[in-house]
PDB file of C-alpha atoms in Angstrom:
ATOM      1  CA  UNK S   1     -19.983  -9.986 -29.870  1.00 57.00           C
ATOM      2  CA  UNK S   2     -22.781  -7.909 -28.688  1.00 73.00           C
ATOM      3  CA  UNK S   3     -26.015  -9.637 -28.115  1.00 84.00           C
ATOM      4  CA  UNK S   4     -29.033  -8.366 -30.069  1.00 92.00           C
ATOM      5  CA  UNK S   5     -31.580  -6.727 -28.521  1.00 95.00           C
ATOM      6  CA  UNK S   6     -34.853  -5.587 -30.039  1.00 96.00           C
ATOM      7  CA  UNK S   7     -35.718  -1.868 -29.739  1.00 97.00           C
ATOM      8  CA  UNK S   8     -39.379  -3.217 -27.873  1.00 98.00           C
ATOM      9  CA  UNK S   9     -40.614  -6.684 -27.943  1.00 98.00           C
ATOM     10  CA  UNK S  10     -43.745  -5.202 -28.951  1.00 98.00           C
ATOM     11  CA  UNK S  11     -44.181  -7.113 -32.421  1.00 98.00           C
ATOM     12  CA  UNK S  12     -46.935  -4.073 -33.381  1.00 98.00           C
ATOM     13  CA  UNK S  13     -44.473  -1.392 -32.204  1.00 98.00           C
ATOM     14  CA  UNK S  14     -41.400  -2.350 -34.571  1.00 98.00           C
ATOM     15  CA  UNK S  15     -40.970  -1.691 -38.433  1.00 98.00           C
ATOM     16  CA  UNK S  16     -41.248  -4.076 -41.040  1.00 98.00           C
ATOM     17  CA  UNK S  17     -37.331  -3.942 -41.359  1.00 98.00           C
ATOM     18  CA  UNK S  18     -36.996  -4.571 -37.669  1.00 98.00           C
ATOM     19  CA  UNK S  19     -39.567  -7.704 -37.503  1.00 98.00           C
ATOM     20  CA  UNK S  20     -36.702  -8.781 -40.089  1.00 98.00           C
ATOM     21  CA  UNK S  21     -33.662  -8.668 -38.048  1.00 97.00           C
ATOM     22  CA  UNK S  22     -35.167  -9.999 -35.378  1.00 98.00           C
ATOM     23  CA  UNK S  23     -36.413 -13.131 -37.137  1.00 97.00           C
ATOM     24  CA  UNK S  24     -32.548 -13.176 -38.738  1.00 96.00           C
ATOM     25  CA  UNK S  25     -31.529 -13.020 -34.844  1.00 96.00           C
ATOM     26  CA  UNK S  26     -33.536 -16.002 -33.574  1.00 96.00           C
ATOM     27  CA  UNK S  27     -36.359 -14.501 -32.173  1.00 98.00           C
ATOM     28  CA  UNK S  28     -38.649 -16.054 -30.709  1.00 98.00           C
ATOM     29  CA  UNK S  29     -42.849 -15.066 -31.364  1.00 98.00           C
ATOM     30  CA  UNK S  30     -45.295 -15.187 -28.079  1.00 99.00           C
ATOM     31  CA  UNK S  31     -49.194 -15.082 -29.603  1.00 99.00           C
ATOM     32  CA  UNK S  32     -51.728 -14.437 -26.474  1.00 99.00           C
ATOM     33  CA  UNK S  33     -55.132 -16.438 -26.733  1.00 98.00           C
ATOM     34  CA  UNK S  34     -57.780 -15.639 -24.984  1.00 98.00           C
ATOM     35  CA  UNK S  35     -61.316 -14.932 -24.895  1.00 98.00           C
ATOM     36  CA  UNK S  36     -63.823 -11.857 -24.656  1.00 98.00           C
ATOM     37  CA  UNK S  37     -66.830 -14.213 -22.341  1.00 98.00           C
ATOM     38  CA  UNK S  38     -68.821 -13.473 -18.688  1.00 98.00           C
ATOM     39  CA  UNK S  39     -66.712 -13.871 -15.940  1.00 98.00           C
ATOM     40  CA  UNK S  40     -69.283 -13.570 -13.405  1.00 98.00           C
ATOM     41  CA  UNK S  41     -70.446 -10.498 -11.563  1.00 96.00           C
ATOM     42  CA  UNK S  42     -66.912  -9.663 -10.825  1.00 97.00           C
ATOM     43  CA  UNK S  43     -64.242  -9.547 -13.645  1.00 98.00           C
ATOM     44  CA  UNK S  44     -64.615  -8.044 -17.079  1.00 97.00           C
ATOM     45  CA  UNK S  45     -65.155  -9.954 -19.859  1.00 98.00           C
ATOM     46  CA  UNK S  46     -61.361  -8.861 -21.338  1.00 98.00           C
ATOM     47  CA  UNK S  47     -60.274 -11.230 -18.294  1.00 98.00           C
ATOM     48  CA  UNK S  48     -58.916 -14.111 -20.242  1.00 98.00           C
ATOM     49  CA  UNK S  49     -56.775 -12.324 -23.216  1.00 98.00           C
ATOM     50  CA  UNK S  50     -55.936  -9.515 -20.498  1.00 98.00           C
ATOM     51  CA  UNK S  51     -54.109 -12.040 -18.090  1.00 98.00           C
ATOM     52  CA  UNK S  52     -52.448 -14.073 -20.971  1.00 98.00           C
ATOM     53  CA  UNK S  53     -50.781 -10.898 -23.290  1.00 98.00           C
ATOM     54  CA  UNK S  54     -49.977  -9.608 -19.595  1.00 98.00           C
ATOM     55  CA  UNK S  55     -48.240 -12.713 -18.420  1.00 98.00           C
ATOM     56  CA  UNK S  56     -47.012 -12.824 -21.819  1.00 98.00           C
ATOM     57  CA  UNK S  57     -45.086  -9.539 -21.979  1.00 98.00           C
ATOM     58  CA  UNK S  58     -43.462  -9.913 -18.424  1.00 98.00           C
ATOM     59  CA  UNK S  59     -42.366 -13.533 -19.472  1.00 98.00           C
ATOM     60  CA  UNK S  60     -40.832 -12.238 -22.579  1.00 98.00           C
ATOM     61  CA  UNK S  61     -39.044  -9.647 -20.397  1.00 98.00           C
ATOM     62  CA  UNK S  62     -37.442 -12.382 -18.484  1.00 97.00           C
ATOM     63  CA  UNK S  63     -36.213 -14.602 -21.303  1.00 97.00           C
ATOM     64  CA  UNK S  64     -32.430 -13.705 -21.507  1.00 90.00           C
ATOM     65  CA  UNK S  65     -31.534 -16.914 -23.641  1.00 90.00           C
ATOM     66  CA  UNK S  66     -32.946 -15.637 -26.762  1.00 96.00           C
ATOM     67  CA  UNK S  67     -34.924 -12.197 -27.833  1.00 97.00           C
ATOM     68  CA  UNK S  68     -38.830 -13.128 -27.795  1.00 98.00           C
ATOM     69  CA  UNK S  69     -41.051 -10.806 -29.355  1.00 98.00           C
ATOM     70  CA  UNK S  70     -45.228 -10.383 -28.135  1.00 98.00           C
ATOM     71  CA  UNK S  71     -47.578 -10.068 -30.783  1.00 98.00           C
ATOM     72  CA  UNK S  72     -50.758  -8.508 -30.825  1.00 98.00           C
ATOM     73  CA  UNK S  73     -53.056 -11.339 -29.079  1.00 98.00           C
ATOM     74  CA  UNK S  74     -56.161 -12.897 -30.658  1.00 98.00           C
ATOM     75  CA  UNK S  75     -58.854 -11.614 -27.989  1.00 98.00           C
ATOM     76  CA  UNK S  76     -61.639 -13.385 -29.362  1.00 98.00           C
ATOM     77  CA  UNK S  77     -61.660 -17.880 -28.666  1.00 98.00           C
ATOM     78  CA  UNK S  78     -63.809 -20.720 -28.867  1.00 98.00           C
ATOM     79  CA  UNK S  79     -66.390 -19.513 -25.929  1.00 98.00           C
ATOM     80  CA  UNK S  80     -69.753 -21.509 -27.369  1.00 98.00           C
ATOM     81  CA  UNK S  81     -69.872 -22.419 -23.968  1.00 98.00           C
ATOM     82  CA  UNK S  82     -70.768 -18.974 -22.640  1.00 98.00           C
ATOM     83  CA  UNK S  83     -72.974 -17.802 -24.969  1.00 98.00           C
ATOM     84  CA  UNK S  84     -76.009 -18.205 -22.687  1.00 98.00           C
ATOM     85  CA  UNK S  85     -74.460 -14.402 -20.963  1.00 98.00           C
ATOM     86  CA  UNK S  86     -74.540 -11.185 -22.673  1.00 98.00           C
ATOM     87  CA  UNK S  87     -70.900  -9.545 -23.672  1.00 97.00           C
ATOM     88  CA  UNK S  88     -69.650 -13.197 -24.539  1.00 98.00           C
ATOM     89  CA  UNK S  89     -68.244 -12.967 -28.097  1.00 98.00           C
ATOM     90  CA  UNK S  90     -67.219 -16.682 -29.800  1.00 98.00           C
ATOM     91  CA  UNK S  91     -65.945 -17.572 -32.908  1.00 98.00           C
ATOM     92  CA  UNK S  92     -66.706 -20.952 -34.616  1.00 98.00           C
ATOM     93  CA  UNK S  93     -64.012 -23.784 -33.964  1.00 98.00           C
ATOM     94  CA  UNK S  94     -63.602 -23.377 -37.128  1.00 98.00           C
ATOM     95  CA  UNK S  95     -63.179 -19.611 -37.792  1.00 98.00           C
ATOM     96  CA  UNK S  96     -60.641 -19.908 -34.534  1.00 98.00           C
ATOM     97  CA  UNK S  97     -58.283 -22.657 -36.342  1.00 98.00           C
ATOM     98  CA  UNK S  98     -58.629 -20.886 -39.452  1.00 98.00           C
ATOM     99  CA  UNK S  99     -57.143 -17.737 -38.196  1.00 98.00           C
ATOM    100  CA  UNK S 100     -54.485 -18.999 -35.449  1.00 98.00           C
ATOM    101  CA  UNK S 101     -53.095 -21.093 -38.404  1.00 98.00           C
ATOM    102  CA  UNK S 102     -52.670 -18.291 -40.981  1.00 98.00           C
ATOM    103  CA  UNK S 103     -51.395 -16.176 -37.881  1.00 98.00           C
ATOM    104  CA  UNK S 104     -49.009 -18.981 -37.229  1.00 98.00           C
ATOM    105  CA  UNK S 105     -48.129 -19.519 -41.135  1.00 98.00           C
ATOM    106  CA  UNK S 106     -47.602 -15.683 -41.615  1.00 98.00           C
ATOM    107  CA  UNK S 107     -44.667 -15.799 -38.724  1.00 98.00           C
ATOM    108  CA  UNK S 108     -43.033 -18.670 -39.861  1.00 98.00           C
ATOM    109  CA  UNK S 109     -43.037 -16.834 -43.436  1.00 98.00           C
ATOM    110  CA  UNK S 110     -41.322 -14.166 -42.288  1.00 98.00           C
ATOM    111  CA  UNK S 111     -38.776 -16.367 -40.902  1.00 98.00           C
ATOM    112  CA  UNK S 112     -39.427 -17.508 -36.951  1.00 98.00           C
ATOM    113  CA  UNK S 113     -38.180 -20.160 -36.261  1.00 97.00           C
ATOM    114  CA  UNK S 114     -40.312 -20.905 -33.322  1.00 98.00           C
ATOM    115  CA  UNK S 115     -43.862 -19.797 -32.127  1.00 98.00           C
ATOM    116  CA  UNK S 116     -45.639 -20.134 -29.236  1.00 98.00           C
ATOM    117  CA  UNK S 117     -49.321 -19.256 -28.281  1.00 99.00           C
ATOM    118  CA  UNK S 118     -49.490 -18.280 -24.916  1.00 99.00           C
ATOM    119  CA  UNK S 119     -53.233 -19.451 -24.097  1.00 98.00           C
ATOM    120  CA  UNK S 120     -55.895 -17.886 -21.307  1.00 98.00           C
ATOM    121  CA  UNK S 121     -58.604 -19.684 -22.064  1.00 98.00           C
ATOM    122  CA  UNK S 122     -59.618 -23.288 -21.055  1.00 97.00           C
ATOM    123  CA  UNK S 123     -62.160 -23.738 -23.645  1.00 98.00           C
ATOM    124  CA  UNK S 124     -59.241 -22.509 -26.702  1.00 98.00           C
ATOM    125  CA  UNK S 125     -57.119 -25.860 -25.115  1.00 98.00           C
ATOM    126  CA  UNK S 126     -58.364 -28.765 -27.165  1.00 97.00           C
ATOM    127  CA  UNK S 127     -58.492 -26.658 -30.423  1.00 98.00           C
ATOM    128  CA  UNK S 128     -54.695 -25.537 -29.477  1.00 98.00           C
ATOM    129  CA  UNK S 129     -53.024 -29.055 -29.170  1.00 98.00           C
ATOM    130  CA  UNK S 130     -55.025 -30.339 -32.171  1.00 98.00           C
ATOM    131  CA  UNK S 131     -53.901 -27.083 -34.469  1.00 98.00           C
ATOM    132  CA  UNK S 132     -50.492 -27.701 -33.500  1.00 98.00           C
ATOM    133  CA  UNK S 133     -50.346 -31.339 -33.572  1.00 98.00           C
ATOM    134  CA  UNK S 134     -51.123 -30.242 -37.278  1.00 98.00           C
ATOM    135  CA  UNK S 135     -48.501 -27.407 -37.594  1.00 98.00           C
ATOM    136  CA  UNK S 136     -45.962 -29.168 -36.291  1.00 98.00           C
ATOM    137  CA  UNK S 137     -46.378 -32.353 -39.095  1.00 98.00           C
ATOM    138  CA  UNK S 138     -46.736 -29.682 -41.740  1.00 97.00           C
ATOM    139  CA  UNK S 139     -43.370 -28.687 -40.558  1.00 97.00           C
ATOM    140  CA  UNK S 140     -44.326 -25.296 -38.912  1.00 98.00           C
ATOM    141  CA  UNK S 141     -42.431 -24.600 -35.118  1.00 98.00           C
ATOM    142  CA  UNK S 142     -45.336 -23.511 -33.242  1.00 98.00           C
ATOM    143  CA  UNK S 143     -46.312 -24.783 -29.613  1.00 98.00           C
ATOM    144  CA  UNK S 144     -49.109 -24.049 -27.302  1.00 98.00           C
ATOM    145  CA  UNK S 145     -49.221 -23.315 -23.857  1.00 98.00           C
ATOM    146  CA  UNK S 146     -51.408 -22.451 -21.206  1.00 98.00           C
ATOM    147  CA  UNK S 147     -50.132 -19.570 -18.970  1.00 98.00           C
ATOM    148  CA  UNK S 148     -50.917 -21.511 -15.281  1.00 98.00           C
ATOM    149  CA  UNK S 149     -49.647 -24.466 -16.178  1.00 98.00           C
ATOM    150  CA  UNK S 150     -45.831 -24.034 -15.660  1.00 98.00           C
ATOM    151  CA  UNK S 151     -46.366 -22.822 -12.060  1.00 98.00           C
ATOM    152  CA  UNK S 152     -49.305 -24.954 -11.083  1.00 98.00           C
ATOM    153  CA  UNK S 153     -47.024 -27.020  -8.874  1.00 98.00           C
ATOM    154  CA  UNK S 154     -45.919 -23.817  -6.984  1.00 98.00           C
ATOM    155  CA  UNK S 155     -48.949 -21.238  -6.985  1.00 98.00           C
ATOM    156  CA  UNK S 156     -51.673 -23.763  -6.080  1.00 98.00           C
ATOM    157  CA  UNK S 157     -50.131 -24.681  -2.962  1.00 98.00           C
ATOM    158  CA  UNK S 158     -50.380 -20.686  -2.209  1.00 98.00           C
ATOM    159  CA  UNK S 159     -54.482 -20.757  -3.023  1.00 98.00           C
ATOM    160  CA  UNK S 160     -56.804 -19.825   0.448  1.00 97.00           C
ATOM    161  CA  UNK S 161     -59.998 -20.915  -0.824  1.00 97.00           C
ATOM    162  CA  UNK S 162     -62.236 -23.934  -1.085  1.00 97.00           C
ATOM    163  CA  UNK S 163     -61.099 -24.915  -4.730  1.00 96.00           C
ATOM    164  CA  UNK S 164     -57.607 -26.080  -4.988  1.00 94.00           C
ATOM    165  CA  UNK S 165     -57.030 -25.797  -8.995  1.00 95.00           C
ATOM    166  CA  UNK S 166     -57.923 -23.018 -11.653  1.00 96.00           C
ATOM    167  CA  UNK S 167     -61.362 -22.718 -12.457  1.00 97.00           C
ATOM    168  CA  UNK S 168     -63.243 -20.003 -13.853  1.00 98.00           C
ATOM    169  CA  UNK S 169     -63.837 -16.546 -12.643  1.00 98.00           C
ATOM    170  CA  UNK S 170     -61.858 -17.955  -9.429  1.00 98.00           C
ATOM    171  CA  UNK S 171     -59.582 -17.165  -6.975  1.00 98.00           C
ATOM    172  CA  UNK S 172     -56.757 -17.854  -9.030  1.00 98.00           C
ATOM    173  CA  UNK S 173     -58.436 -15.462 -11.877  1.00 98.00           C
ATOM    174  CA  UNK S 174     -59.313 -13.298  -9.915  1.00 98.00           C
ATOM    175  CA  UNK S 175     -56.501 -12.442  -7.266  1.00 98.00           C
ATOM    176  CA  UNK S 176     -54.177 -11.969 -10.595  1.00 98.00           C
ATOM    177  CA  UNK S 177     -56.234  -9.120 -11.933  1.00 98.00           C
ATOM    178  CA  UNK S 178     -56.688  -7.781  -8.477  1.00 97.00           C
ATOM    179  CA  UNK S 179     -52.867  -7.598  -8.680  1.00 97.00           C
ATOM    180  CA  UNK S 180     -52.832  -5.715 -12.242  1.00 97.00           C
ATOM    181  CA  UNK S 181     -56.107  -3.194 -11.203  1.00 94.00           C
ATOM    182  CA  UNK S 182     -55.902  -0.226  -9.522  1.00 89.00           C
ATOM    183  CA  UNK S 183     -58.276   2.805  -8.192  1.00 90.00           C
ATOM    184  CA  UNK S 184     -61.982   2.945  -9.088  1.00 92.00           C
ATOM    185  CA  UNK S 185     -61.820  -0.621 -11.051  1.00 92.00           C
ATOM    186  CA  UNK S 186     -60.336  -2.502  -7.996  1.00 92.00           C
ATOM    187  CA  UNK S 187     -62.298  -1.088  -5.344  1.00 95.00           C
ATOM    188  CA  UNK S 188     -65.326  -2.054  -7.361  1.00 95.00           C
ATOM    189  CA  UNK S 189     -64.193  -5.273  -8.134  1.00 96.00           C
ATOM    190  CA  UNK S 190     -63.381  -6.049  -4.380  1.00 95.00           C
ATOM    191  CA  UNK S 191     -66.395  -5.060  -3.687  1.00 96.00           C
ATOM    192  CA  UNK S 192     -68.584  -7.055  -5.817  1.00 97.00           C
ATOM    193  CA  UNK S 193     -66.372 -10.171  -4.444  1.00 94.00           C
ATOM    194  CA  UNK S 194     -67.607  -9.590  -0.583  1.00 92.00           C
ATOM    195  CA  UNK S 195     -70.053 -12.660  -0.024  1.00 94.00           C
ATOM    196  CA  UNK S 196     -69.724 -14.924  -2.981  1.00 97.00           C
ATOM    197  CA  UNK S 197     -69.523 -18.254  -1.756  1.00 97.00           C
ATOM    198  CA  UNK S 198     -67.655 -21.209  -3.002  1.00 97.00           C
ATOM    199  CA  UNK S 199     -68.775 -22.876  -6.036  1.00 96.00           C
ATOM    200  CA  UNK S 200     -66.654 -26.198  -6.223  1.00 95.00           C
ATOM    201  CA  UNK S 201     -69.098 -28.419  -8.115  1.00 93.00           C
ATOM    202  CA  UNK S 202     -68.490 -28.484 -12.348  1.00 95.00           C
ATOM    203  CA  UNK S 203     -70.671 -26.045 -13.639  1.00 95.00           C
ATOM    204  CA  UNK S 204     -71.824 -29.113 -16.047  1.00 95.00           C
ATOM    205  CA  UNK S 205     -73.623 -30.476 -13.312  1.00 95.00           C
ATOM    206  CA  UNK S 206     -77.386 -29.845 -13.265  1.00 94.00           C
ATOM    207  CA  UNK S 207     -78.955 -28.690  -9.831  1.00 87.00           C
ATOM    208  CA  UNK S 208     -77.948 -30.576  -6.842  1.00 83.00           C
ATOM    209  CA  UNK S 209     -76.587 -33.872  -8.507  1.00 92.00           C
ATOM    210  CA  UNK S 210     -74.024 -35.400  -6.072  1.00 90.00           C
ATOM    211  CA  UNK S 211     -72.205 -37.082  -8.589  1.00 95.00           C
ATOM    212  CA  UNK S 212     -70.118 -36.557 -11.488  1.00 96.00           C
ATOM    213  CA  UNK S 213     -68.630 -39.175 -13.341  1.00 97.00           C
ATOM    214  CA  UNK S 214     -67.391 -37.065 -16.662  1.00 96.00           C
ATOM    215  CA  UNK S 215     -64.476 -35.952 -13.954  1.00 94.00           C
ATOM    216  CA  UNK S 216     -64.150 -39.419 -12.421  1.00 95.00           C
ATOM    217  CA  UNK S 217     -63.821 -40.546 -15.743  1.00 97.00           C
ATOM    218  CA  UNK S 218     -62.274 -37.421 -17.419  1.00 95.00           C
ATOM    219  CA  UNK S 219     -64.716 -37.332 -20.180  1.00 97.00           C
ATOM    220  CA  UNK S 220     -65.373 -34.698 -22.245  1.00 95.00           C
ATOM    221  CA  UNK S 221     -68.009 -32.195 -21.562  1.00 95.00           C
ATOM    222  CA  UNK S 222     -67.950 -28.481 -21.984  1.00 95.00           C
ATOM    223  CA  UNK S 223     -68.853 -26.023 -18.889  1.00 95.00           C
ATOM    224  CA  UNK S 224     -72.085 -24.808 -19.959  1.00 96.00           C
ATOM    225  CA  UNK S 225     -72.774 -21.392 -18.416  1.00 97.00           C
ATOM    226  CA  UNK S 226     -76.667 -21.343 -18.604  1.00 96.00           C
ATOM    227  CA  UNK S 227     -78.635 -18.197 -17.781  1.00 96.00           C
ATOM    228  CA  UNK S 228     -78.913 -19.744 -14.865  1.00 95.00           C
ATOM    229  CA  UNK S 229     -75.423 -19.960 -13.755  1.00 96.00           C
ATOM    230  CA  UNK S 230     -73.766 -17.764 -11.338  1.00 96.00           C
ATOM    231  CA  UNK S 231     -70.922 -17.726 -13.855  1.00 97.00           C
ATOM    232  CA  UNK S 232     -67.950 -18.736 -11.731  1.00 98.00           C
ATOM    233  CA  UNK S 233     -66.259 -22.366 -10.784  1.00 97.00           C
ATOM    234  CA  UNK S 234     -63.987 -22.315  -7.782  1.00 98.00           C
ATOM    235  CA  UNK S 235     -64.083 -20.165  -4.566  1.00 98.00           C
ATOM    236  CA  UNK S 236     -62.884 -15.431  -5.926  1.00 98.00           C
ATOM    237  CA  UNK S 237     -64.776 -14.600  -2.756  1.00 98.00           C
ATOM    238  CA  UNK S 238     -61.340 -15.617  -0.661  1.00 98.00           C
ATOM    239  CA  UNK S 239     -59.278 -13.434  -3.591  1.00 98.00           C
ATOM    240  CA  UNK S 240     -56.824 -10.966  -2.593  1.00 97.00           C
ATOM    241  CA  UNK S 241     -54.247  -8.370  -4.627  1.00 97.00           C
ATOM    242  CA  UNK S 242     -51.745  -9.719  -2.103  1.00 97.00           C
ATOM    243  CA  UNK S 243     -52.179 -13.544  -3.134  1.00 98.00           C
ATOM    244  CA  UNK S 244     -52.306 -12.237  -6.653  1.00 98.00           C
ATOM    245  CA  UNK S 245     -48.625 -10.469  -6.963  1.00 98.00           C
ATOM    246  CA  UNK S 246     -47.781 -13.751  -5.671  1.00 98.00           C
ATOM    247  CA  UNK S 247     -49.415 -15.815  -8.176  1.00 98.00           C
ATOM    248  CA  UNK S 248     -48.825 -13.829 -10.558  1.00 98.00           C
ATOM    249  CA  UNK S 249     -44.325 -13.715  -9.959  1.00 98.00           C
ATOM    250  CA  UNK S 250     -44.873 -17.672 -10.040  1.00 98.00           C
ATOM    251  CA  UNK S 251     -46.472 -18.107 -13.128  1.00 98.00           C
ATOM    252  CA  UNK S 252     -44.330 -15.813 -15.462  1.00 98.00           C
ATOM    253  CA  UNK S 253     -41.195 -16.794 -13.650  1.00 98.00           C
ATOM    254  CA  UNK S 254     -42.120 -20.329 -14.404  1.00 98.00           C
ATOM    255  CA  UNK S 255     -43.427 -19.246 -18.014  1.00 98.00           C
ATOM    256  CA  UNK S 256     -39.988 -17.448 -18.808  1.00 98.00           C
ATOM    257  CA  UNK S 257     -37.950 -20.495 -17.637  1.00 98.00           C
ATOM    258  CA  UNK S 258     -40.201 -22.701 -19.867  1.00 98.00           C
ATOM    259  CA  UNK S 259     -39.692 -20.611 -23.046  1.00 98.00           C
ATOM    260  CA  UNK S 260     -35.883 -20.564 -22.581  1.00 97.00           C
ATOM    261  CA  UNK S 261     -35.558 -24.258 -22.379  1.00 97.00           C
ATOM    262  CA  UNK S 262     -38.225 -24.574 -25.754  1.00 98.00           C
ATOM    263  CA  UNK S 263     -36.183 -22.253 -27.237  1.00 97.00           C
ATOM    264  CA  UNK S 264     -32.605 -24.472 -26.351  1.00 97.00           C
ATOM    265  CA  UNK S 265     -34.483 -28.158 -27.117  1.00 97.00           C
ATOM    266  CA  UNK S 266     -33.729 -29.497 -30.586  1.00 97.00           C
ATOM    267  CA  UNK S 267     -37.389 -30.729 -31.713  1.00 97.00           C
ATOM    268  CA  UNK S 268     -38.471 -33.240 -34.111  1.00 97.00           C
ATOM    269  CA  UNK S 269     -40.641 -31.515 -36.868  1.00 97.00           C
ATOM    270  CA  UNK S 270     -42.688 -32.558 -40.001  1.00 97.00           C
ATOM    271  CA  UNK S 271     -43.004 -35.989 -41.540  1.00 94.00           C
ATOM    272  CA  UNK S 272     -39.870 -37.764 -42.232  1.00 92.00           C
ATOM    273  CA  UNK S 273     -40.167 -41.156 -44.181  1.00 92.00           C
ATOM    274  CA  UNK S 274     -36.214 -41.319 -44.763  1.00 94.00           C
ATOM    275  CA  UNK S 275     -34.725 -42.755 -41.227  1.00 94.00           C
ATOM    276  CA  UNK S 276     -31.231 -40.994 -42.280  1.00 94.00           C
ATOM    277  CA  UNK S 277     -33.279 -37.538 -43.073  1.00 94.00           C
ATOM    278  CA  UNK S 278     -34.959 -36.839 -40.525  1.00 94.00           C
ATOM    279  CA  UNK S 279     -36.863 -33.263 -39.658  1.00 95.00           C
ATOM    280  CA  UNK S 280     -35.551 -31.371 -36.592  1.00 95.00           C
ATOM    281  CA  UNK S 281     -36.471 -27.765 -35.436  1.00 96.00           C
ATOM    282  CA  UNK S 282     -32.928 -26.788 -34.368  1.00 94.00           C
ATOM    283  CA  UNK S 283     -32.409 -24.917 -31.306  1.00 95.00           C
ATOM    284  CA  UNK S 284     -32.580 -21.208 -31.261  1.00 92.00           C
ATOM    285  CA  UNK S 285     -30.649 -20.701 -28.204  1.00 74.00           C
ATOM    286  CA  UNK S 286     -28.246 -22.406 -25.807  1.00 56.00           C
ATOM    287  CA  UNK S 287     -29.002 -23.847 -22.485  1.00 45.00           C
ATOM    288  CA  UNK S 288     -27.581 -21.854 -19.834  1.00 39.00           C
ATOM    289  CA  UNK S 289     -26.413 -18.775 -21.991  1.00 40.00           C
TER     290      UNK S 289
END
């Protein structure tokens, strides 16, 4: 039997009729998050939705298991955070659930079977996993995902610089687009990186404070970027293109082998009050095939 294959995993690319067969096939939907918000002196604003529809389409391109389609990504998130810098553009929480759940309603309507948003934002986190802890009761199959987090255990170890996690506008950010620029956009960028000096204290820390007890704690307190701010958290002056091809193989590698195993996991879904009907999200592929 031959496998089906979509003609492009570009969900914006393919007919109406071919969004059908795929969804008949078992195809999988990939929805980028991101943001459009100041990343520093350095990085475009696009940085955010840029890296996650990127890692997003070579992810999908990896997934043998099961087609997976990419649809057009949602550049705008919940940035109120970075308002206090010019070319940030956020929506409300409210507007953002609003329109990732009719996105994810609309795909389940036309038969998916499973969704995931791939996520590039930190601030769009919270909203995510409290959207889709409502989804998923409702009885809809989406998941969230932030596009580090598979490979965190095997690119951080690979980090140069003062700040041994993701932050913002960081190494980690910014080695990855160094990877995907090239010509006049990458020699500027480089440039403007030459001198920046670590930043490893939360940007929600006021002046010199030595301590910080909403991380000791893990409280919860946005990272307000004040007009004051140098815009970054962690340590892009040590960023290189070379650091970021490797970065960036890690994360979708880890990314692809993540979706296949979602799409092979039977999943309990929706509110079941009768034990011997229970609501499962059956698998959409096989492990191993």
């Amino acid at each position: 039997m031959t496998r089906y294959t979509p003609r492009t995993q570009l969900f914006e690319d393919l007919t109406s009729d071919e969004i059908a067969e795929a969804a008949r096939n078992g195809a999988m939907v990939l929805v980028p998050t991101g943001a459009i918000e100041q990343h520093a002196r350095h990085l475009p604003v696009k940085t955010d939705i840029h890296l996650s529809s990127t890692v997003a389409r070579l992810a999908a391109a990896k997934v043998g298991a099961v087609p997976v389609l990419v649809a057009p990504g949602l550049p705008f998130g919940f940035s109120p955070h970075h308002v206090s810098h010019a070319g940030t553009i956020s929506l409300r929480l409210g507007t953002f659930l609003s329109v990732l759940r009719d996105v994810a309603t609309s795909l389940v309507e036309s038969g998916f079977k499973r969704v995931v948003f791939v996520n590039g934002h930190g601030g769009n986190n919270a909203p995510l996993r409290s959207l889709v802890g409502e989804l998923v009761t409702d009885g809809l199959p989406v998941a969230a995902l932030d596009y580090w987090v598979p490979g965190e255990p095997k690119w951080i170890p690979r980090l140069k610089g003062a700040l041994r996690r993701g932050g913002h506008a960081c190494e980690q950010e910014t080695a990855l687009v160094l990877a995907l620029e090239h010509g006049n956009d990458a020699a500027w960028m480089e440039a403007a990186l030459r001198g920046l000096p670590p930043r490893v204290i939360q940007p929600w820390i006021a002046g010199d404070w030595p301590d910080d007890p909403l991380t000791e704690y893990g409280a919860a307190w946005p990272p307000v970027f004040q007009a004051d701010d140098c815009g970054y958290y962690g340590d892009p002056g040590v960023a290189t293109r070379a650091t970021g091809e490797v970065l960036l193989e890690i994360i979708v590698d880890e990314l692809a082998a993540f979706l296949a195993r979602f799409a092979a996991t039977p999943l309990r879904l929706g509110v079941a009050r009768d034990a011997d009907r229970p609501g499962i999200s059956p698998p959409i592929a096989e492990r191993g095939k």
